[in-house]
Each structure stands twice: as C-alpha cells, then as structure tokens.
Amino acid sequence: MDRKSAELKRKAVGIVGSGQFATALALRFLRAGYDVTIGSRRPEEAKIISVDGGESVFSDVRVTSVTDCVKAIDVVIVAIHAEHFKSTFPPEVASECAGRILVDVSNRNTRNGTQTSNARLLSTLVPEATIVKAYNTLSAYGVENDSAGGSRRVPVASDDARARAVVMEMTRDMGFDPYENGGLGSALAMEESVLVVFPEWKLPGAMAVLVVLFWVIFALSRFYFATPGIMRWDQLPLKIFNKVFGASTLTLLSLTYLPSTCAAFLQVVNGTKHKRFPGWLDAWLKARKQLGLIAFGLICVHACISTLILSPTYMSAWFEKSSVLIIVPANHTHDVPLNLGGVWMTWIGELSLLFGILAVALMTVLAVTSLPSVTSAMSWAEWRLVHSQLGYFMLTLAVTHVYVMGVPKWVKTGFPLVFFRVKFMSIVFPTLVIVLRLVLLLPCLSAYVDRIRLGWERKRVDTRMGVCEQSV
Ligand SMILES: NC(=O)C1=CN([C@@H]2O[C@H](COP(=O)(O)OP(=O)(O)OC[C@H]3O[C@@H](n4cnc5c(N)ncnc54)[C@H](OP(=O)(O)O)[C@@H]3O)[C@@H](O)[C@H]2O)C=CC1
Ligand SMILES: [Fe+3]
C-alpha cells in the first residue's frame, strides 16, 4: 500500500450507533475531513447528517450494518449504551472486530460500586479488538458546538500505546486537546469522573458551611442572650450578618494558611520531608485554594454591605460625635434652619477602613492568581511569593483592620465580657495562625525547615513508603 492510500485509510472512522452522541461525533469528524461510516442496527432508518450540520440526504455519511462497519473500518467508535454492548457485539460480530481499534465512549448512570469499567466489559465481549477509552468526558452538545461549556481536554486510555496514539491524533484532528491517560485500568476512574461534580469543593464547602453556621449561632447568641435588649431584629440582614461575613472570612482565611504551617511543624517533628502527611492534613492542604476562594467571595459581600451601611448611625465608633445646642426663643413660631454639616470620621474609622480596603485589594490579587491561566504564566517562585508571603501579609492586614476598630471597645468592655464580642472572638484564631507562622520564621527554626526541605534528614527513614511532595 503506497503512502497516499495509507493516509486516505487513516482518515476514515466508523461509529457504531446513530444516537445523539454518534451524530455529534459524526458531524465533527466530517468537518475534520474524515470519511464517516455509521454502523446501525437498522441502517435504513438511521437519521443522516450532512457536513453543514443540517439533516439531509445520505450524501456525507455512509450508513451500514454494524458488521459491515467493523469489517470496513480500522477505527470504530462505539457510541451506544453499555447495556447494549452484548446485543450489539454477539460472537459473530465480535469476530469481525479482530485487529480493529474500538473506542468506548460510554458512561454509567450511577456509581454502583462496580469494579469493572464499561471498557473492560467491551474488551471481554470483543477480545480480539484493541479497546481505547476516550470521549466519555465530552458531551454531544460540546462536540457539536465549540462555544459550549466543558473542558476541551480529552483523556485517552488504552493498554496499547499505538492505539492510544491513533485516537489521540483523531482527537486533535477534531480540534480537541487529548492527553495520555495510561492503560485501560484508568477507564473506571474516567467513567466515575463524570458522575461527581466539583469533587474538590466538597471538603472546603463543608468547612465553609460549618464556619458560617458557627458565626451565625455565635452572633445571635451574643445579641439575643448575652446582651438582651440591644438586638434589633430589623438589623439582622445587614448589620448582624455583616459581622458574620467578616468573622467567617477571617476564620476561613486562617484555615487556608494554617495547614501549610502545620505541615512545616510536622516536618520539624519528623525531622524529614520524606514522610507522608496524615490523610486529614493531606486533604486539608488540597482544600486551600477553594477555602481561599470562598473567603474571597465572603469578603466581597462584607465589603459591599460595609460600604452600604457606612454611616454614623450604624458605625457610631467610626464617626465624631456631633451635638448641637438649639435655643428656641419664647413665642418663636417660624422654622429655624439648621445646618448640621457633615460628620467627620475618626482616625480609628479611617485607619481601620484603610487596612480593610488593602486586605480586599490583596485578596483580589490572590484570587486572580489562582486562575489556571494566570497560574500557568507564573514561575513556581512567583506563585510561592504571592500565595505564601503575600497571603500572610493580607491576613495580617485583615486582622489589623479588626484590631484597630476593636481595641478601644474591648478595653472598655474588659474581661470576661469581651469574649462575647463577635469582633474580638473573630481575631483570636487568625492571631494564633499568624503567631505560629512568626515562630516558624525564627532564624533557628526557619534554617532547620530549609535544611529539611533540601532533603536533609534527622534520621534515615524508609523512603520507599512514599515521598510527600506536597508544596507547603
Ligand atoms: N449524549 C452525550 O452527550 C454523551 C454520551 N456518551 C455515551 O455515548 C453513548 C451513546 O449515548 P447517546 O448517543 O446519548 O445515546 P442514544 O440513546 O441517543 O443512542 C444510542 C444508540 O445506541 C444504538 N443501540 C444499539 N443497541 C440498542 C438497543 N438495544 N436499544 C436502543 N439503542 C441501541 C442506537 O443506534 P441504532 O438504532 O442506529 O443501532 C441508538 O441510537 C452512551 O454510552 C453514552 O454514555 C458519552 C458522552 C456524552
Ligand atoms: Fe470589616
């Protein structure tokens, strides 16, 4: 076979099934210049598409029986539900698939705890074909419309490296971004990946809910039970909840930065970095980005509400007291014009606001630099500088924002009543996190941590147990 005819053969693809996904893939392959053959149970009934996307005559797609499709084409995409594998590939059809590449695109509806992937099931039914798992992470809509949501990255898995390479090239031809995803053993994880949504947000989401709930309960108890009489229910939506948002932000920011400090202390205690972190710390370290982003969302809400209620009525401590003495002459009957003028902010208000605004600005920088496109444009050293040093600086600014406005009141309140104040309690945990970080910065300790991170070990440990490469 000369090169030209080999090339022409490579540009042909078969698709078993004529449903929604099969149609979308056929259209995409047609646009990429492929000859498309659809293998259907009832070829005469199959709805056929043309390359311009409209339904039309059989001009662009060849429709045959499943047997003829697998007989004629080297690479066949199996776009049917796994429940129909058995009826579609009985032994007589399976034998015709010998030497062919079959691409399994199927997904499951539930995580039924099975240990066998659909791809493995197909490989047992069609043992003489080479099975590749791909495209199950796409959607029919996304395949048809480039503007549709969803990742353009396509994992491709197969035990046969050549088959993987063939399918990856076809994927590129369609305009997607394929990547090697190992052997067929990965198929189970690929099928499960579409059944769970935002798995990395589960733990941080749960932590955030608990934190906000804690502050809601604390704020309500403080205003309702601890100091009855000062609570006005009509100020619950903004004044009280704004305190909850502020306190929750500080707690979540602390939870974002604490695990790296814990990891550093653990490395000091272990005297090595070659020891796995316990599971809880590992999960917590992985949740940092999401925790930080949730905190960013809450600080935006806190900043909006604070701006709206910024007035001497709501924030009396931030504004100078103004009093006017009105002497009304006896028998005075007409209006007396009063020009009360503006009320100036105190230095406490101004300074506290400044620290708050700076903290929000820095948090915005941190949130932007956590976007994948921005992260990929940064070096590791730059990323570390922003998310570690700058992050702690931002936390310190946020805490100072509360200290400046709170200290005069706390001094007046005194112990133990100060423990019932939301603002006071909100900075206890962040202060502890900052102090722990400062302890790590002590020259003797930071030099020790640096040595450990360079690979030094206090005593040799069995590194074969696994190396922890988590960035801290
Ligand atoms: N739709 C999507 O967005 C995505 C789908 N997938 C996977 O692609 C596969 C096909 O999905 P989709 O196109 O949506 O499904 P459809 O129900 O639209 O199509 C399934 C096709 O399977 C064929 N088939 C074979 N045997 C049977 C049978 N016994 N009963 C009914 N149909 C049969 C039919 O074609 P014919 O009549 O020509 O034989 C039918 O058109 C599934 O495994 C799905 O998990 C993966 C990613 C995204
Ligand atoms: Fe605030």
Coordinates of C-alpha atoms and ligand atoms in Angstrom, one line a residue:
M1 CA 0.0 0.0 0.0
D2 CA 1.5 3.3 -1.0
R3 CA 1.7 6.3 1.4
K4 CA -1.1 8.2 -0.2
S5 CA -3.6 5.3 0.1
A6 CA -2.5 4.6 3.7
E7 CA -3.2 8.2 4.5
L8 CA -6.7 8.0 3.0
K9 CA -7.4 4.9 5.0
R10 CA -6.3 6.6 8.2
K11 CA -8.8 9.4 7.6
A12 CA -11.8 7.0 7.9
V13 CA -13.7 6.5 11.1
G14 CA -16.6 4.2 11.9
I15 CA -19.3 4.9 14.5
V16 CA -21.5 2.2 15.9
G17 CA -24.9 3.7 16.9
S18 CA -26.8 6.5 15.4
G19 CA -28.0 8.3 18.5
Q20 CA -27.2 11.8 19.9
F21 CA -23.5 11.3 20.7
A22 CA -22.9 9.3 17.5
T23 CA -24.4 12.1 15.4
A24 CA -22.4 14.8 17.1
L25 CA -19.1 12.9 16.6
A26 CA -20.0 12.1 13.0
L27 CA -20.5 15.8 12.3
R28 CA -17.3 16.7 14.0
F29 CA -15.3 14.1 12.1
L30 CA -16.9 15.2 8.8
R31 CA -15.8 18.7 9.4
A32 CA -12.3 17.4 10.1
G33 CA -12.3 15.8 6.7
Y34 CA -12.9 12.2 7.7
D35 CA -15.0 9.6 5.8
V36 CA -17.6 8.6 8.3
T37 CA -19.4 5.3 8.3
I38 CA -22.2 4.7 10.8
G39 CA -23.0 1.1 11.8
S40 CA -26.6 0.8 12.8
R41 CA -29.0 -1.9 13.8
R42 CA -31.4 -0.5 11.2
P43 CA -29.3 1.3 8.6
E44 CA -32.4 2.2 6.5
E45 CA -34.0 4.1 9.4
A46 CA -30.9 5.9 10.7
K47 CA -31.2 9.7 10.6
I48 CA -28.3 11.0 8.5
I49 CA -26.5 14.3 8.7
S50 CA -24.6 16.4 6.2
V51 CA -21.4 18.3 6.8
D52 CA -23.1 21.6 7.1
G53 CA -24.9 20.4 10.2
G54 CA -28.4 20.2 8.7
E55 CA -30.3 17.0 8.4
S56 CA -30.2 16.0 4.8
V57 CA -29.7 13.1 2.4
F58 CA -27.1 10.3 2.7
S59 CA -24.5 12.4 0.9
D60 CA -21.8 12.7 3.5
V61 CA -22.2 9.7 5.8
R62 CA -22.3 6.1 4.8
V63 CA -24.7 4.0 6.9
T64 CA -24.3 0.3 7.0
S65 CA -24.9 -2.6 9.4
V66 CA -22.7 -2.9 12.4
T67 CA -21.0 -5.9 10.9
D68 CA -20.2 -4.1 7.6
C69 CA -18.9 -1.1 9.6
V70 CA -16.4 -3.0 11.7
K71 CA -15.4 -5.1 8.7
A72 CA -14.6 -2.0 6.6
I73 CA -13.1 0.5 9.1
D74 CA -10.0 0.2 11.3
V75 CA -11.0 2.6 14.0
V76 CA -14.6 2.3 15.2
I77 CA -16.2 4.4 17.9
V78 CA -18.8 2.5 19.9
A79 CA -21.4 5.2 20.7
I80 CA -24.0 3.0 22.3
H81 CA -25.0 2.5 25.9
A82 CA -23.0 -0.3 27.8
E83 CA -26.3 -2.2 28.4
H84 CA -26.4 -2.8 24.6
F85 CA -22.8 -4.0 24.2
K86 CA -23.8 -7.6 24.5
S87 CA -26.7 -7.5 21.9
T88 CA -24.6 -5.3 19.5
F89 CA -21.5 -7.5 19.7
P90 CA -22.6 -11.1 19.6
P91 CA -19.7 -13.6 18.9
E92 CA -20.2 -13.5 15.1
V93 CA -19.9 -9.6 15.1
A94 CA -17.1 -9.7 17.7
S95 CA -15.0 -12.0 15.5
E96 CA -15.2 -9.4 12.7
C97 CA -13.6 -6.9 15.0
A98 CA -10.3 -8.7 15.2
G99 CA -7.4 -6.3 14.8
R100 CA -9.7 -3.2 14.9
I101 CA -9.5 -0.4 17.4
L102 CA -12.8 0.1 19.2
V103 CA -13.2 3.3 21.1
D104 CA -15.5 3.0 24.1
V105 CA -17.2 6.4 24.9
S106 CA -19.8 5.1 27.3
N107 CA -20.7 6.4 30.7
R108 CA -22.7 5.0 33.6
N109 CA -25.7 6.5 35.3
T110 CA -24.8 5.7 38.8
R111 CA -21.8 4.8 40.9
N112 CA -23.0 1.3 41.6
G113 CA -19.7 0.3 43.3
T114 CA -18.7 -1.9 40.4
Q115 CA -15.0 -2.6 40.0
T116 CA -15.4 -3.3 36.2
S117 CA -15.4 -0.5 33.8
N118 CA -17.6 -0.5 30.6
A119 CA -14.4 -0.5 28.6
R120 CA -13.3 -3.8 30.3
L121 CA -16.8 -5.2 29.7
L122 CA -16.4 -4.4 26.0
S123 CA -12.9 -5.9 25.9
T124 CA -14.2 -9.2 27.3
L125 CA -17.0 -9.2 24.7
V126 CA -14.7 -8.3 21.8
P127 CA -11.4 -9.8 22.9
E128 CA -9.6 -9.6 19.6
A129 CA -10.1 -5.9 19.2
T130 CA -7.9 -3.2 20.9
I131 CA -10.1 -1.2 23.2
V132 CA -9.5 2.5 23.8
K133 CA -11.4 4.6 26.3
A134 CA -12.0 8.2 25.2
Y135 CA -14.5 11.0 24.7
N136 CA -16.8 10.0 27.6
T137 CA -15.8 13.2 29.3
L138 CA -17.3 15.3 26.4
S139 CA -20.9 16.0 25.8
A140 CA -22.8 15.7 22.5
Y141 CA -23.6 19.4 22.7
G142 CA -20.0 20.3 23.4
V143 CA -18.8 18.2 20.5
E144 CA -21.2 20.0 18.1
N145 CA -20.8 23.5 19.5
D146 CA -17.3 24.9 20.1
S147 CA -18.8 27.7 22.2
A148 CA -20.5 25.2 24.6
G149 CA -19.1 24.8 28.1
G150 CA -16.9 22.0 29.4
S151 CA -13.3 21.2 29.1
R152 CA -11.7 20.7 25.7
R153 CA -9.2 18.3 27.2
V154 CA -9.8 14.7 26.4
P155 CA -8.2 11.8 28.4
V156 CA -7.3 8.8 26.2
A157 CA -6.6 5.4 27.8
S158 CA -5.6 2.0 26.4
D159 CA -3.3 -0.8 27.1
D160 CA -2.0 -0.4 23.5
A161 CA 0.2 2.6 23.0
R162 CA -0.2 2.6 19.3
A163 CA -4.0 2.6 19.5
R164 CA -3.8 5.4 22.0
A165 CA -1.6 7.4 19.6
V166 CA -4.1 6.8 16.8
V167 CA -7.1 8.0 18.8
M168 CA -5.1 11.0 20.1
E169 CA -4.4 12.1 16.6
M170 CA -8.0 11.7 15.7
T171 CA -8.9 13.8 18.7
R172 CA -6.5 16.5 17.7
D173 CA -8.0 16.4 14.2
M174 CA -11.4 17.1 15.7
G175 CA -9.9 20.2 17.4
F176 CA -9.8 18.8 21.0
D177 CA -6.8 18.6 23.3
P178 CA -6.0 14.9 24.0
Y179 CA -3.7 13.7 26.7
E180 CA -2.4 10.2 27.6
N181 CA -4.3 8.7 30.5
G182 CA -2.5 5.4 30.8
G183 CA -3.8 1.9 30.4
L184 CA -7.4 0.6 30.3
G185 CA -7.3 0.4 34.1
S186 CA -7.9 4.2 34.1
A187 CA -11.3 3.7 32.4
L188 CA -13.1 3.1 35.7
A189 CA -11.9 6.4 37.0
M190 CA -12.7 8.2 33.7
E191 CA -16.3 6.8 33.9
E192 CA -16.6 7.8 37.6
S193 CA -15.2 11.3 36.9
V194 CA -18.4 12.4 35.1
L195 CA -20.6 11.2 37.9
V196 CA -19.2 13.5 40.5
V197 CA -19.4 17.3 40.2
F198 CA -16.8 19.6 41.8
P199 CA -15.3 16.9 44.0
E200 CA -12.5 19.2 45.1
W201 CA -15.2 21.6 46.6
K202 CA -16.8 19.1 48.9
L203 CA -14.5 19.4 51.9
P204 CA -13.9 23.2 51.6
G205 CA -17.6 23.7 51.0
A206 CA -18.5 21.7 54.1
M207 CA -15.9 23.6 56.2
A208 CA -17.2 26.9 55.0
V209 CA -20.8 26.0 55.8
L210 CA -19.7 24.9 59.3
V211 CA -17.8 28.1 59.8
V212 CA -20.6 30.4 58.7
L213 CA -23.1 28.4 60.8
F214 CA -20.8 28.8 63.9
W215 CA -20.7 32.6 63.5
V216 CA -24.4 32.9 62.9
I217 CA -25.1 31.0 66.1
F218 CA -22.4 32.9 68.0
A219 CA -23.7 36.3 66.7
L220 CA -27.3 35.5 67.5
S221 CA -26.4 34.2 71.0
R222 CA -24.3 37.3 71.7
F223 CA -27.1 39.7 70.7
Y224 CA -30.0 37.8 71.8
F225 CA -28.9 36.0 75.0
A226 CA -25.7 37.6 76.3
T227 CA -26.7 41.2 76.0
P228 CA -30.5 41.1 75.6
G229 CA -32.2 44.3 74.7
I230 CA -29.5 45.6 72.2
M231 CA -30.6 43.3 69.4
R232 CA -32.9 44.8 66.8
W233 CA -34.3 42.2 64.5
D234 CA -34.7 44.6 61.7
Q235 CA -30.9 45.0 61.6
L236 CA -30.4 41.3 61.2
P237 CA -30.0 41.1 57.4
L238 CA -27.2 43.7 57.1
K239 CA -25.7 44.8 60.4
I240 CA -25.6 41.4 62.2
F241 CA -25.0 39.3 59.1
N242 CA -22.2 41.6 58.1
K243 CA -20.4 40.7 61.3
V244 CA -20.9 37.0 60.4
F245 CA -19.5 37.5 56.9
G246 CA -16.4 39.4 58.3
A247 CA -15.8 36.8 61.0
S248 CA -16.3 33.9 58.7
T249 CA -13.8 35.4 56.2
L250 CA -11.2 35.7 58.9
T251 CA -11.7 32.1 60.1
L252 CA -11.7 30.7 56.5
L253 CA -8.5 32.7 55.7
S254 CA -6.9 31.2 58.8
L255 CA -8.0 27.8 57.7
T256 CA -6.4 28.5 54.3
Y257 CA -3.0 29.3 55.8
L258 CA -2.8 27.1 58.8
P259 CA -2.3 23.7 57.1
S260 CA 1.0 24.8 55.5
T261 CA 2.2 25.9 58.9
C262 CA 1.0 22.6 60.4
A263 CA 2.9 20.7 57.6
A264 CA 6.1 22.6 58.4
F265 CA 5.8 21.8 62.1
L266 CA 5.2 18.2 61.3
Q267 CA 8.3 18.1 59.1
V268 CA 10.3 19.6 62.0
V269 CA 8.9 17.0 64.4
N270 CA 9.5 14.1 61.9
G271 CA 12.9 15.5 61.0
T272 CA 12.3 14.8 57.4
K273 CA 10.1 15.7 54.4
H274 CA 10.1 12.1 53.2
K275 CA 7.2 11.0 55.3
R276 CA 3.6 11.1 54.2
F277 CA 1.4 13.6 55.9
P278 CA -1.6 12.1 57.6
G279 CA -4.7 11.8 55.4
W280 CA -6.6 14.7 57.1
L281 CA -3.7 17.1 56.6
D282 CA -3.2 16.0 53.0
A283 CA -6.9 16.6 52.3
W284 CA -6.8 20.0 54.1
L285 CA -3.7 21.1 52.1
K286 CA -5.5 20.2 48.9
A287 CA -8.6 22.3 50.0
R288 CA -6.6 25.5 50.5
K289 CA -7.3 27.1 47.1
Q290 CA -11.1 26.5 47.4
L291 CA -11.1 27.8 51.0
G292 CA -9.3 30.9 49.9
L293 CA -11.8 31.5 47.1
I294 CA -14.8 31.0 49.4
A295 CA -13.2 33.5 51.8
F296 CA -12.8 35.9 48.8
G297 CA -16.5 35.6 48.0
L298 CA -17.4 36.3 51.6
I299 CA -15.1 39.3 51.9
C300 CA -16.7 40.8 48.7
V301 CA -20.1 40.5 50.4
H302 CA -18.7 42.0 53.6
A303 CA -17.1 44.9 51.7
C304 CA -20.4 45.6 49.8
I305 CA -22.5 45.6 53.0
S306 CA -20.0 47.7 54.9
T307 CA -20.0 50.3 52.1
L308 CA -23.8 50.5 52.1
I309 CA -24.1 50.9 55.9
L310 CA -21.2 53.2 56.4
S311 CA -22.9 55.9 58.4
P312 CA -22.7 57.4 61.9
T313 CA -26.0 55.7 62.7
Y314 CA -24.6 52.2 62.0
M315 CA -20.9 52.7 62.8
S316 CA -21.0 55.3 65.6
A317 CA -17.5 54.4 66.8
W318 CA -16.0 55.4 63.4
F319 CA -17.5 58.9 63.4
E320 CA -17.0 62.0 65.5
K321 CA -19.9 62.8 67.9
S322 CA -21.7 65.9 66.9
S323 CA -24.1 67.7 69.2
V324 CA -26.0 70.9 68.5
L325 CA -27.4 73.2 71.1
I326 CA -30.7 74.7 70.0
I327 CA -32.0 77.6 71.9
V328 CA -35.6 78.4 70.9
P329 CA -36.7 81.9 71.8
A330 CA -40.0 82.0 73.5
N331 CA -43.1 82.6 71.3
H332 CA -40.9 81.7 68.2
T333 CA -43.3 80.3 65.6
H334 CA -41.4 80.1 62.3
D335 CA -38.9 77.5 61.1
V336 CA -35.3 77.7 62.3
P337 CA -32.9 76.5 59.6
L338 CA -30.3 74.1 61.0
N339 CA -27.1 73.3 59.1
L340 CA -25.6 70.3 60.8
G341 CA -22.9 69.8 58.2
G342 CA -21.1 66.5 57.5
V343 CA -19.8 64.4 60.3
W344 CA -16.1 63.5 60.0
M345 CA -14.7 60.0 60.5
T346 CA -12.4 59.4 63.5
W347 CA -8.8 58.3 62.9
I348 CA -10.0 54.8 64.1
G349 CA -12.6 54.6 61.4
E350 CA -10.2 55.9 58.7
L351 CA -7.3 53.6 59.7
S352 CA -9.5 50.6 60.1
L353 CA -11.1 51.2 56.7
L354 CA -7.7 51.6 55.1
F355 CA -6.5 48.2 56.4
G356 CA -9.7 46.6 55.3
I357 CA -9.5 48.0 51.8
L358 CA -5.8 47.0 51.4
A359 CA -6.7 43.5 52.6
V360 CA -9.5 43.2 50.0
A361 CA -7.2 44.5 47.2
L362 CA -4.6 41.9 48.1
M363 CA -7.2 39.2 48.3
T364 CA -8.3 40.1 44.8
V365 CA -4.7 39.7 43.6
L366 CA -4.5 36.3 45.3
A367 CA -7.9 35.2 43.8
V368 CA -6.9 36.3 40.3
T369 CA -3.5 34.5 40.5
S370 CA -5.3 31.3 41.4
L371 CA -7.0 31.2 38.0
P372 CA -5.4 28.3 36.0
S373 CA -4.5 30.5 33.0
V374 CA -2.7 33.0 35.3
T375 CA -1.1 30.3 37.4
S376 CA 0.4 28.7 34.4
A377 CA 2.0 32.0 33.4
M378 CA 3.8 32.2 36.7
S379 CA 7.0 30.6 37.8
W380 CA 7.0 28.4 41.0
A381 CA 8.9 31.1 42.9
E382 CA 6.5 33.8 41.9
W383 CA 3.5 31.6 42.8
R384 CA 5.0 30.9 46.2
L385 CA 5.8 34.5 46.8
V386 CA 2.2 35.6 46.1
H387 CA 0.4 32.7 47.8
S388 CA 2.6 32.3 50.9
Q389 CA 4.3 35.6 51.8
L390 CA 1.7 37.9 50.3
G391 CA -1.1 35.7 51.6
Y392 CA 0.1 36.0 55.2
F393 CA 0.6 39.7 54.8
M394 CA -3.0 40.0 53.6
L395 CA -4.2 38.0 56.6
T396 CA -2.2 40.4 58.9
L397 CA -3.9 43.4 57.2
A398 CA -7.3 41.9 57.6
V399 CA -6.7 41.2 61.3
T400 CA -5.3 44.7 61.9
H401 CA -8.5 46.1 60.3
V402 CA -10.4 44.5 63.2
Y403 CA -7.8 45.3 65.9
V404 CA -7.9 49.0 65.1
M405 CA -11.6 49.3 65.4
G406 CA -12.0 46.8 68.2
V407 CA -9.3 47.5 70.8
P408 CA -10.8 50.8 72.2
K409 CA -14.1 49.0 72.7
W410 CA -12.6 45.8 74.1
V411 CA -10.6 47.8 76.7
K412 CA -13.9 49.4 77.8
T413 CA -15.7 46.1 77.9
G414 CA -13.0 44.3 79.8
F415 CA -12.8 40.6 80.7
P416 CA -14.7 38.3 80.6
L417 CA -17.5 40.2 78.6
V418 CA -15.1 40.8 75.7
F419 CA -15.4 37.0 75.0
F420 CA -19.0 37.6 73.9
R421 CA -18.0 40.2 71.2
V422 CA -18.0 38.8 67.7
K423 CA -15.1 41.0 66.5
F424 CA -12.9 40.0 69.4
M425 CA -13.6 36.3 69.0
S426 CA -13.1 36.6 65.2
I427 CA -9.4 37.6 65.6
V428 CA -8.4 35.0 68.2
F429 CA -7.9 32.2 65.7
P430 CA -6.2 34.3 63.0
T431 CA -3.9 35.8 65.5
L432 CA -2.8 32.4 66.6
V433 CA -2.2 31.3 63.0
I434 CA 0.0 34.4 62.4
V435 CA 1.9 33.8 65.7
L436 CA 2.6 30.2 64.7
R437 CA 3.9 31.5 61.3
L438 CA 6.1 34.0 63.1
V439 CA 7.5 31.2 65.3
L440 CA 8.4 29.4 62.1
L441 CA 10.3 32.5 60.9
L442 CA 12.6 32.4 63.9
P443 CA 16.1 32.1 62.4
C444 CA 16.9 28.8 64.2
L445 CA 13.7 27.2 63.2
S446 CA 13.5 28.5 59.6
A447 CA 17.1 27.4 58.9
Y448 CA 16.1 23.9 60.2
V449 CA 13.0 23.8 58.0
D450 CA 15.0 25.0 55.0
R451 CA 17.5 22.1 55.6
I452 CA 14.7 19.6 55.8
R453 CA 13.2 20.9 52.6
L454 CA 16.5 20.5 50.9
G455 CA 16.4 16.8 51.7
W456 CA 18.3 16.7 55.0
E457 CA 17.0 14.0 57.4
R458 CA 17.4 13.9 61.2
K459 CA 17.4 10.1 61.0
R460 CA 17.1 8.0 57.9
V461 CA 13.5 6.9 57.2
D462 CA 12.2 4.3 54.8
T463 CA 11.5 6.5 51.8
R464 CA 10.1 3.6 49.9
M465 CA 6.9 4.1 51.8
G466 CA 6.2 7.1 49.6
V467 CA 7.5 10.6 49.3
C468 CA 5.3 13.6 50.2
E469 CA 5.8 16.2 47.5
Q470 CA 3.1 18.5 48.8
S471 CA 4.0 22.1 48.5
V472 CA 3.8 23.8 51.8
Ligands
LIG1 N1 -25.1 12.0 24.7 C1 -23.9 12.5 25.3 O1 -23.8 13.7 25.5 C2 -22.8 11.6 25.7 C3 -23.0 10.2 25.5 N2 -22.0 9.4 25.9 C4 -22.1 7.9 25.7 O2 -22.4 7.6 24.4 C5 -23.2 6.5 24.3 C6 -24.4 6.9 23.4 O3 -25.1 7.9 24.0 P1 -26.3 8.7 23.3 O4 -25.9 8.9 21.9 O5 -26.7 9.8 24.1 O6 -27.5 7.6 23.3 P2 -28.7 7.5 22.4 O7 -29.8 6.8 23.1 O8 -29.0 8.8 21.8 O9 -28.2 6.5 21.2 C7 -27.8 5.2 21.5 C8 -27.8 4.4 20.2 O10 -27.4 3.1 20.5 C9 -27.9 2.2 19.5 N3 -28.4 1.0 20.1 C10 -27.8 -0.2 20.0 N4 -28.5 -1.2 20.6 C11 -29.6 -0.6 21.1 C12 -30.7 -1.0 21.8 N5 -30.8 -2.3 22.2 N6 -31.6 -0.1 22.2 C13 -31.5 1.2 21.9 N7 -30.5 1.6 21.2 C14 -29.5 0.8 20.8 C15 -28.9 3.0 18.7 O11 -28.5 3.2 17.4 P3 -29.1 2.3 16.2 O12 -30.5 2.4 16.3 O13 -28.6 3.0 15.0 O14 -28.5 1.0 16.3 C16 -29.1 4.3 19.5 O15 -29.2 5.4 18.6 C17 -23.6 6.1 25.7 O16 -22.8 5.1 26.1 C18 -23.3 7.4 26.5 O17 -22.9 7.1 27.8 C19 -20.8 9.9 26.3 C20 -20.5 11.2 26.4 C21 -21.6 12.2 26.1
FE2 FE -14.7 44.5 58.3

